[in-house]
Structures are given as C-alpha cells and as structure tokens.
Coordinates of C-alpha atoms and ligand atoms in Angstrom, one line a residue:
X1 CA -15.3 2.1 -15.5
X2 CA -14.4 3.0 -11.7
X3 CA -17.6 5.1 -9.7
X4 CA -16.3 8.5 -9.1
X5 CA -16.2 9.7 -5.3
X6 CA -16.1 12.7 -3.9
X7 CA -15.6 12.9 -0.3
X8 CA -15.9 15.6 2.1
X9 CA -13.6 15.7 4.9
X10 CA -15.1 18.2 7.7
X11 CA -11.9 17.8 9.8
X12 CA -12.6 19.7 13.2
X13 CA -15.4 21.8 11.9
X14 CA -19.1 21.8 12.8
X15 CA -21.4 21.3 15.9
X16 CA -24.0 18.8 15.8
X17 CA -26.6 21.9 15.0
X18 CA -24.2 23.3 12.3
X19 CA -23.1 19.8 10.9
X20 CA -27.2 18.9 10.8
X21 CA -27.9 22.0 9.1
X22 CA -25.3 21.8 6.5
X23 CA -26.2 18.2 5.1
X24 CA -29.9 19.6 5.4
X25 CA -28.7 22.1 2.9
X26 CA -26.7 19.9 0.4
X27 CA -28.8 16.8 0.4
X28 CA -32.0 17.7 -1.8
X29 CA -29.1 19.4 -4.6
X30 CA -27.1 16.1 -4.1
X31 CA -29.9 13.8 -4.2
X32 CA -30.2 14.6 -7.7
X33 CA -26.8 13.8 -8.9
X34 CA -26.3 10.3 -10.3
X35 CA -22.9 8.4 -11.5
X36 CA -20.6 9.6 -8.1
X37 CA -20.6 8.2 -5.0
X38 CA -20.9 11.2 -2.2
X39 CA -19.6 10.8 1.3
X40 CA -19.5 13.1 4.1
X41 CA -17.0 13.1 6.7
X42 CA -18.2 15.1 10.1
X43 CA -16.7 14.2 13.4
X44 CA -17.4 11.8 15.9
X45 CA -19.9 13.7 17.7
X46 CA -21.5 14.8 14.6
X47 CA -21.8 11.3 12.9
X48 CA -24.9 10.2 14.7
X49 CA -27.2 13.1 13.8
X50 CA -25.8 12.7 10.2
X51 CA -26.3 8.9 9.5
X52 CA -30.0 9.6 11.0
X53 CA -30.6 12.3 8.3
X54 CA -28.8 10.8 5.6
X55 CA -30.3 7.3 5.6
X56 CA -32.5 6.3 2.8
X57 CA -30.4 9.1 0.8
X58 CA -27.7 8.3 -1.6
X59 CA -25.1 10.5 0.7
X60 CA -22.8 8.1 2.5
X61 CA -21.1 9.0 5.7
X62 CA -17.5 8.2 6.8
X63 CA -15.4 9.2 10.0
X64 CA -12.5 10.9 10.1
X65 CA -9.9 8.6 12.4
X66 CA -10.7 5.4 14.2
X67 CA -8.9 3.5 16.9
X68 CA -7.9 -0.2 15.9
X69 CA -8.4 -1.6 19.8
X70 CA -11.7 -3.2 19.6
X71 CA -12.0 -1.9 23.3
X72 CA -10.2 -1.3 26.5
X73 CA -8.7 1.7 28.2
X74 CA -7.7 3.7 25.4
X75 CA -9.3 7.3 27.0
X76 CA -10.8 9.7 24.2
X77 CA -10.4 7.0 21.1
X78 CA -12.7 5.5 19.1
X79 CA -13.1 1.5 18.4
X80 CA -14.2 0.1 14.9
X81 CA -17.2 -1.6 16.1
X82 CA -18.1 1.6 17.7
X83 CA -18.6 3.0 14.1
X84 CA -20.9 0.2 12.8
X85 CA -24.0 1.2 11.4
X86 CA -23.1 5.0 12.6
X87 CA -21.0 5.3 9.2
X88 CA -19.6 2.8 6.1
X89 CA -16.6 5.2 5.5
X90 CA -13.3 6.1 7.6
X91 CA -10.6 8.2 6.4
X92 CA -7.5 6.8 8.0
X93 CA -3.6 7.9 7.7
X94 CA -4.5 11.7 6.8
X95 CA -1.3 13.7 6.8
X96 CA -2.6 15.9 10.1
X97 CA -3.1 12.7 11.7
X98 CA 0.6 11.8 11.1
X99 CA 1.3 15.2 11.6
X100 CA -0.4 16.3 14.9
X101 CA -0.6 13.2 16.3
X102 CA 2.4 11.3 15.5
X103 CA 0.7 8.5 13.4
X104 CA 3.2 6.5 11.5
X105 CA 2.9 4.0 8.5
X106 CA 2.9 1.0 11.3
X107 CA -0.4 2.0 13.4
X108 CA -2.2 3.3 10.0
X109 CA -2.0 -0.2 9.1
X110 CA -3.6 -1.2 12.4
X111 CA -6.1 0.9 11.6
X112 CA -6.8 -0.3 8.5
X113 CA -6.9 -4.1 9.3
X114 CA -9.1 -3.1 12.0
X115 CA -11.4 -1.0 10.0
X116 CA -11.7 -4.0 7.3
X117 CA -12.2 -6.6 10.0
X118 CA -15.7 -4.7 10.8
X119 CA -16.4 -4.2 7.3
X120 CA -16.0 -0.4 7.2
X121 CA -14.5 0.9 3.8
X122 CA -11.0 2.5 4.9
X123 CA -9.9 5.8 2.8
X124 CA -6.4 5.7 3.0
X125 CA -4.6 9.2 2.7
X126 CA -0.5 9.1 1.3
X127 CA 1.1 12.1 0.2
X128 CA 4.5 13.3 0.5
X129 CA 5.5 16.7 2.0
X130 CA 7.0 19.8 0.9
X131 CA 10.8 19.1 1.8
X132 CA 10.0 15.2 0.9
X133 CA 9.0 16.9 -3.0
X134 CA 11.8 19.2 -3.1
X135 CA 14.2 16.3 -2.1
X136 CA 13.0 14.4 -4.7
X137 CA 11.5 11.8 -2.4
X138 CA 8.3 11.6 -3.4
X139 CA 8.3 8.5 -5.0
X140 CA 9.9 6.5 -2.0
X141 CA 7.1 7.9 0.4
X142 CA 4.5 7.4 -1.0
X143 CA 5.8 3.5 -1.9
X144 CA 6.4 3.5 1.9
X145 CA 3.0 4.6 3.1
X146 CA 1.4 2.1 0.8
X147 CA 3.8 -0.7 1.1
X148 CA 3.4 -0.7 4.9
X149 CA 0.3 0.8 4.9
X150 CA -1.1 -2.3 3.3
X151 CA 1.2 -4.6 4.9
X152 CA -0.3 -8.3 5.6
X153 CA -3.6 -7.2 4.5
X154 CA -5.9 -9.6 2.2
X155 CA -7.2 -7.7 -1.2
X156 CA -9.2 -5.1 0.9
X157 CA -12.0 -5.1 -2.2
X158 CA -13.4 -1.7 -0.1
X159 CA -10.4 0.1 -0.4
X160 CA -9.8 3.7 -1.4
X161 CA -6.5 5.6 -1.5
X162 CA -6.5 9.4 -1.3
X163 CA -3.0 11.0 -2.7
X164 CA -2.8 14.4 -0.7
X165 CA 0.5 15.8 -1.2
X166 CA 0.7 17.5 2.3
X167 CA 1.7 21.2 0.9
X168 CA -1.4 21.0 -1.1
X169 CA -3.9 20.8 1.8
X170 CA -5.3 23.4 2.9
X171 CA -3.0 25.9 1.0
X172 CA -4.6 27.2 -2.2
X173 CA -1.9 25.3 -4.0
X174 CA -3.5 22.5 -5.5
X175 CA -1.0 19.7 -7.4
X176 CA -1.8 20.4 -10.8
X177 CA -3.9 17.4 -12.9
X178 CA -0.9 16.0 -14.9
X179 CA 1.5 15.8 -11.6
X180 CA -1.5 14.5 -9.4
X181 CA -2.1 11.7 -12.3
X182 CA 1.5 10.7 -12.2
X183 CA 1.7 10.0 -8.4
X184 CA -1.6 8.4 -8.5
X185 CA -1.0 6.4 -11.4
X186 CA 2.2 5.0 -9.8
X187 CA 0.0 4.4 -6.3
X188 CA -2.1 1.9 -8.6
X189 CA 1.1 0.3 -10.0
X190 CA 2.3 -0.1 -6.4
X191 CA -0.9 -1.9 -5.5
X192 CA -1.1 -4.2 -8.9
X193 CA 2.1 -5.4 -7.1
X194 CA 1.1 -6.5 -3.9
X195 CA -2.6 -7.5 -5.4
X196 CA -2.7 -7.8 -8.7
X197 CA -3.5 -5.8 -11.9
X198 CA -7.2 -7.0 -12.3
X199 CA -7.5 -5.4 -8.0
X200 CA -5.6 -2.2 -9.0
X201 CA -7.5 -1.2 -12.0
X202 CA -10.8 -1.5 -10.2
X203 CA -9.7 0.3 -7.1
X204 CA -10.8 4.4 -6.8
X205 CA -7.8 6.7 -6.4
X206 CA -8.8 10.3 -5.3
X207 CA -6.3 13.6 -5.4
X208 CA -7.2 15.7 -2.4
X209 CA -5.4 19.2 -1.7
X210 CA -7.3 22.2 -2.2
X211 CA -9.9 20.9 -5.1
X212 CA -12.2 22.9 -5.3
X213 CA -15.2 23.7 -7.6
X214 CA -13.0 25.4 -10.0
X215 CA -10.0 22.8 -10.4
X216 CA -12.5 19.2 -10.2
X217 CA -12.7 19.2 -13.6
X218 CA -9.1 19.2 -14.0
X219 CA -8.7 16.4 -12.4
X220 CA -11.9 14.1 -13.1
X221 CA -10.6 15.1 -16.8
X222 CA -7.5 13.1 -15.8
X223 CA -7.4 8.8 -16.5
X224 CA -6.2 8.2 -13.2
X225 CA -8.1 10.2 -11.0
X226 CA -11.5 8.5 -9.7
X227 CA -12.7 11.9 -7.3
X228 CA -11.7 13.9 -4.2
X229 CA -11.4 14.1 -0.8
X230 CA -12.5 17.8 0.0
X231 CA -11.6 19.8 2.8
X232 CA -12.0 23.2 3.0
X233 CA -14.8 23.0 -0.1
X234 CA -16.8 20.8 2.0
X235 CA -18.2 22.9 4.7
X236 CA -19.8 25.3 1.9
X237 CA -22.8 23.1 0.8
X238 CA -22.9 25.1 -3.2
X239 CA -19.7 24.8 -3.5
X240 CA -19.5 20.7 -2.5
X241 CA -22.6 20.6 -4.9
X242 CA -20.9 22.0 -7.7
X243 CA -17.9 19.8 -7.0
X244 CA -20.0 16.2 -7.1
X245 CA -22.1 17.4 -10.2
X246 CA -18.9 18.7 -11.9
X247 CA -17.4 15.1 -11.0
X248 CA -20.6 13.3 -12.6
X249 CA -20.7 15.1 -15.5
X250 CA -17.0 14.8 -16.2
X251 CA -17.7 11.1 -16.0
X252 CA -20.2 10.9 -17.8
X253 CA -18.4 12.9 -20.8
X254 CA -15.6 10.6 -20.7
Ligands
LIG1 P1 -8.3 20.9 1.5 O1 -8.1 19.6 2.5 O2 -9.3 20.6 0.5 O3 -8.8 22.0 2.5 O4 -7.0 21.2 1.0 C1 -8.1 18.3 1.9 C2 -7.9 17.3 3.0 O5 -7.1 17.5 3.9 O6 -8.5 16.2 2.9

C-alpha cells in the first residue's frame, strides 16, 4: 500500500519569524501522527530556519521552485545543490509557476532532471485550466505535462505527481473525489507507459486544489489518491493537523 502525503505548500507566505513560529506550533500535534508522510513547503528564505527545527522530527521539508543551472549568472534563482541538506522535497511545474512566470513543459523537465541528479524528491504539479476543462482538453494536457515533463528521465523512484486542476487552487472550488480520481488514475496510466506498471502502482499521486480539513476525507477515501498538496490550509497549523490525521486515519481504515 502507497504512504500517504500531505504536503503543505506556503507559496509566498511567511517570514522567517512567522514561518518558525508556525512549524513550532504544528510539530508536537504532528509528531504524533503515524502512517503519512508530512512535508512543509516554506520559501527559500524560510527553509533554513525550518530544516534546523524540523530535524530529528518526522516533518520533512521541501521548496517551492528550483533552478536546474548547477551555477552561473542566473540573478535571484536557486541551484539544486544549493538545496541539499536545506530540504529533501521540491515542488516543481506548479501552475503559478507556469502561470506567472512563463514556465513551460520543456524547462519543468529541466528542473526535474536537475532535481533528481542531486537526489532531491521532485513533486511534480499537472493540472489543466478552466477553458482547457471546458474545451474538453483536459486529458491532452495533462498527457502533455507528463509526457514532456518526464521526457528522457530514468524511473525517477522519488517521484511525486500532484494533479491541481488550476481553477481549483486557491478558489473554494475543489475537483470533487470521483473527478479528481479519474484524472489521477489516468496520470498513473500515463506513467505505467513510459515506466512500467510495477513503477506506476508504487508511485504517490496527490489532488491539490482547495483540500481542506473538511474535503481530505473525500479524497483519501478515493483508490487513486495517495494525499495533498495544501495551500491555503497550510498556513493554519489546526487546520494542517486535522488534514494529516484525517489522511492517516483514512488510511488506516482502508
Ligand atoms: P490551495 O492551493 O490549497 O490554496 O487551493 C493548492 C496549491 O496551489 O498547491
């Protein structure tokens, strides 16, 4: 049976006082939880002070965005190796990456390779958006995203996929559990094809877009769906609580 894991993406939220204070507040709750992996995602700035008070804890910390140059004059990015033993986790190809900052299917896989090549453990966001949906499209973009996405990469064992449909984030309007377990089973058919079924069946597939503490259930009830990646329920530390013990507990039932 896959690990749960439920992720918490901070985005552009925090100081290093408030991000330190937060995971002060959640870790003794979520220290308690067994059965899901946990990961918070602060930014860069943020990452240092975290990984200091999460070590020896079983909260994992990932970043939000990495550059794939392992150096150079790239002003205000980020290298892989930069990340090493600061975090094991990096969200890459998030929709407000591809959004805001023009990230397309060619330079996520950069990112990706890069982030393996280090031995970081990429989550790799795909979701269509709203006029994609409405065009009947979904299925073609999200075969895109992870067809190129993946593109001339070896089994990447650490891999995570996150489906967000994009009109989901942030928007109240979460996918609901049958329609998020459709797309996400056909992301792990699209994988068995480029790695195999054995690789696809053990690789986590999370739903992201406005889960919160009283939809998880929903979806952990769901075969396909192995967690979340959090955004807005992140930064409140009862409410991320209540979303990893609902997630362990669901798992546990199953
Ligand atoms: P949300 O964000 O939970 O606030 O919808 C999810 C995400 O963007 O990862």
């Amino acid at each position: 049976m896959r690990v749960p894991i439920i992720a918490g993406n901070w985005k552009m939220n925090t100081t290093i006082a408030e991000a330190e204070a937060l995971v002060r507040q959640m870790l003794p709750e979520l220290e308690t939880i067994d059965g899901v992996e946990t990961v918070v995602c602060p930014p860069f700035v943020s990452l240092d002070a975290v990984s200091r008070l999460t070590q020896g804890t079983s909260v994992q910390v990932g970043a939000q965005n990495l550059y794939h140059e392992p150096k150079g004059a790239y002003t205000g990015e980020v290298a892989p190796g930069m990340l090493v033993g600061v975090c094991r986790w990096v969200i890459l190809g998030h929709s407000e990456r591809r959004q805001y900052f023009h990230e397309d299917d060619r330079l996520v896989n950069q990112k990706v390779a890069a982030a393996l090549d280090v031995g970081l453990k990429p989550i790799l966001a795909v979701g269509e958006r709203l006029e994609e949906r409405e065009a009947g499209r979904t299925e073609e973009v999200i075969a895109r995203q992870v067809r190129v996405g993946l593109e001339s990469i070896p089994a990447p064992e650490s891999l995570v996929i996150a489906y967000e449909p994009v009109w989901a984030i942030g928007t109240g309007r979460a996918a609901s559990g049958d329609d998020a377990n459709e797309t996400i089973g056909l992301i792990r058919g699209l994988v068995a094809k480029q790695y195999g079924d054995a690789f696809a069946q053990r690789m986590r597939v999370l739903y992201g877009g406005s889960m919160t503490q009283d939809n998880v259930g929903g979806y952990m009830a769901m075969p396909e769906i192995d967690g979340g990646l959090i955004g807005g329920a992140s930064l409140k530390a009862g409410d991320f609580v209540s979303i990893v013990r609902q997630a362990a507990e669901a798992r546990r039932g199953q």
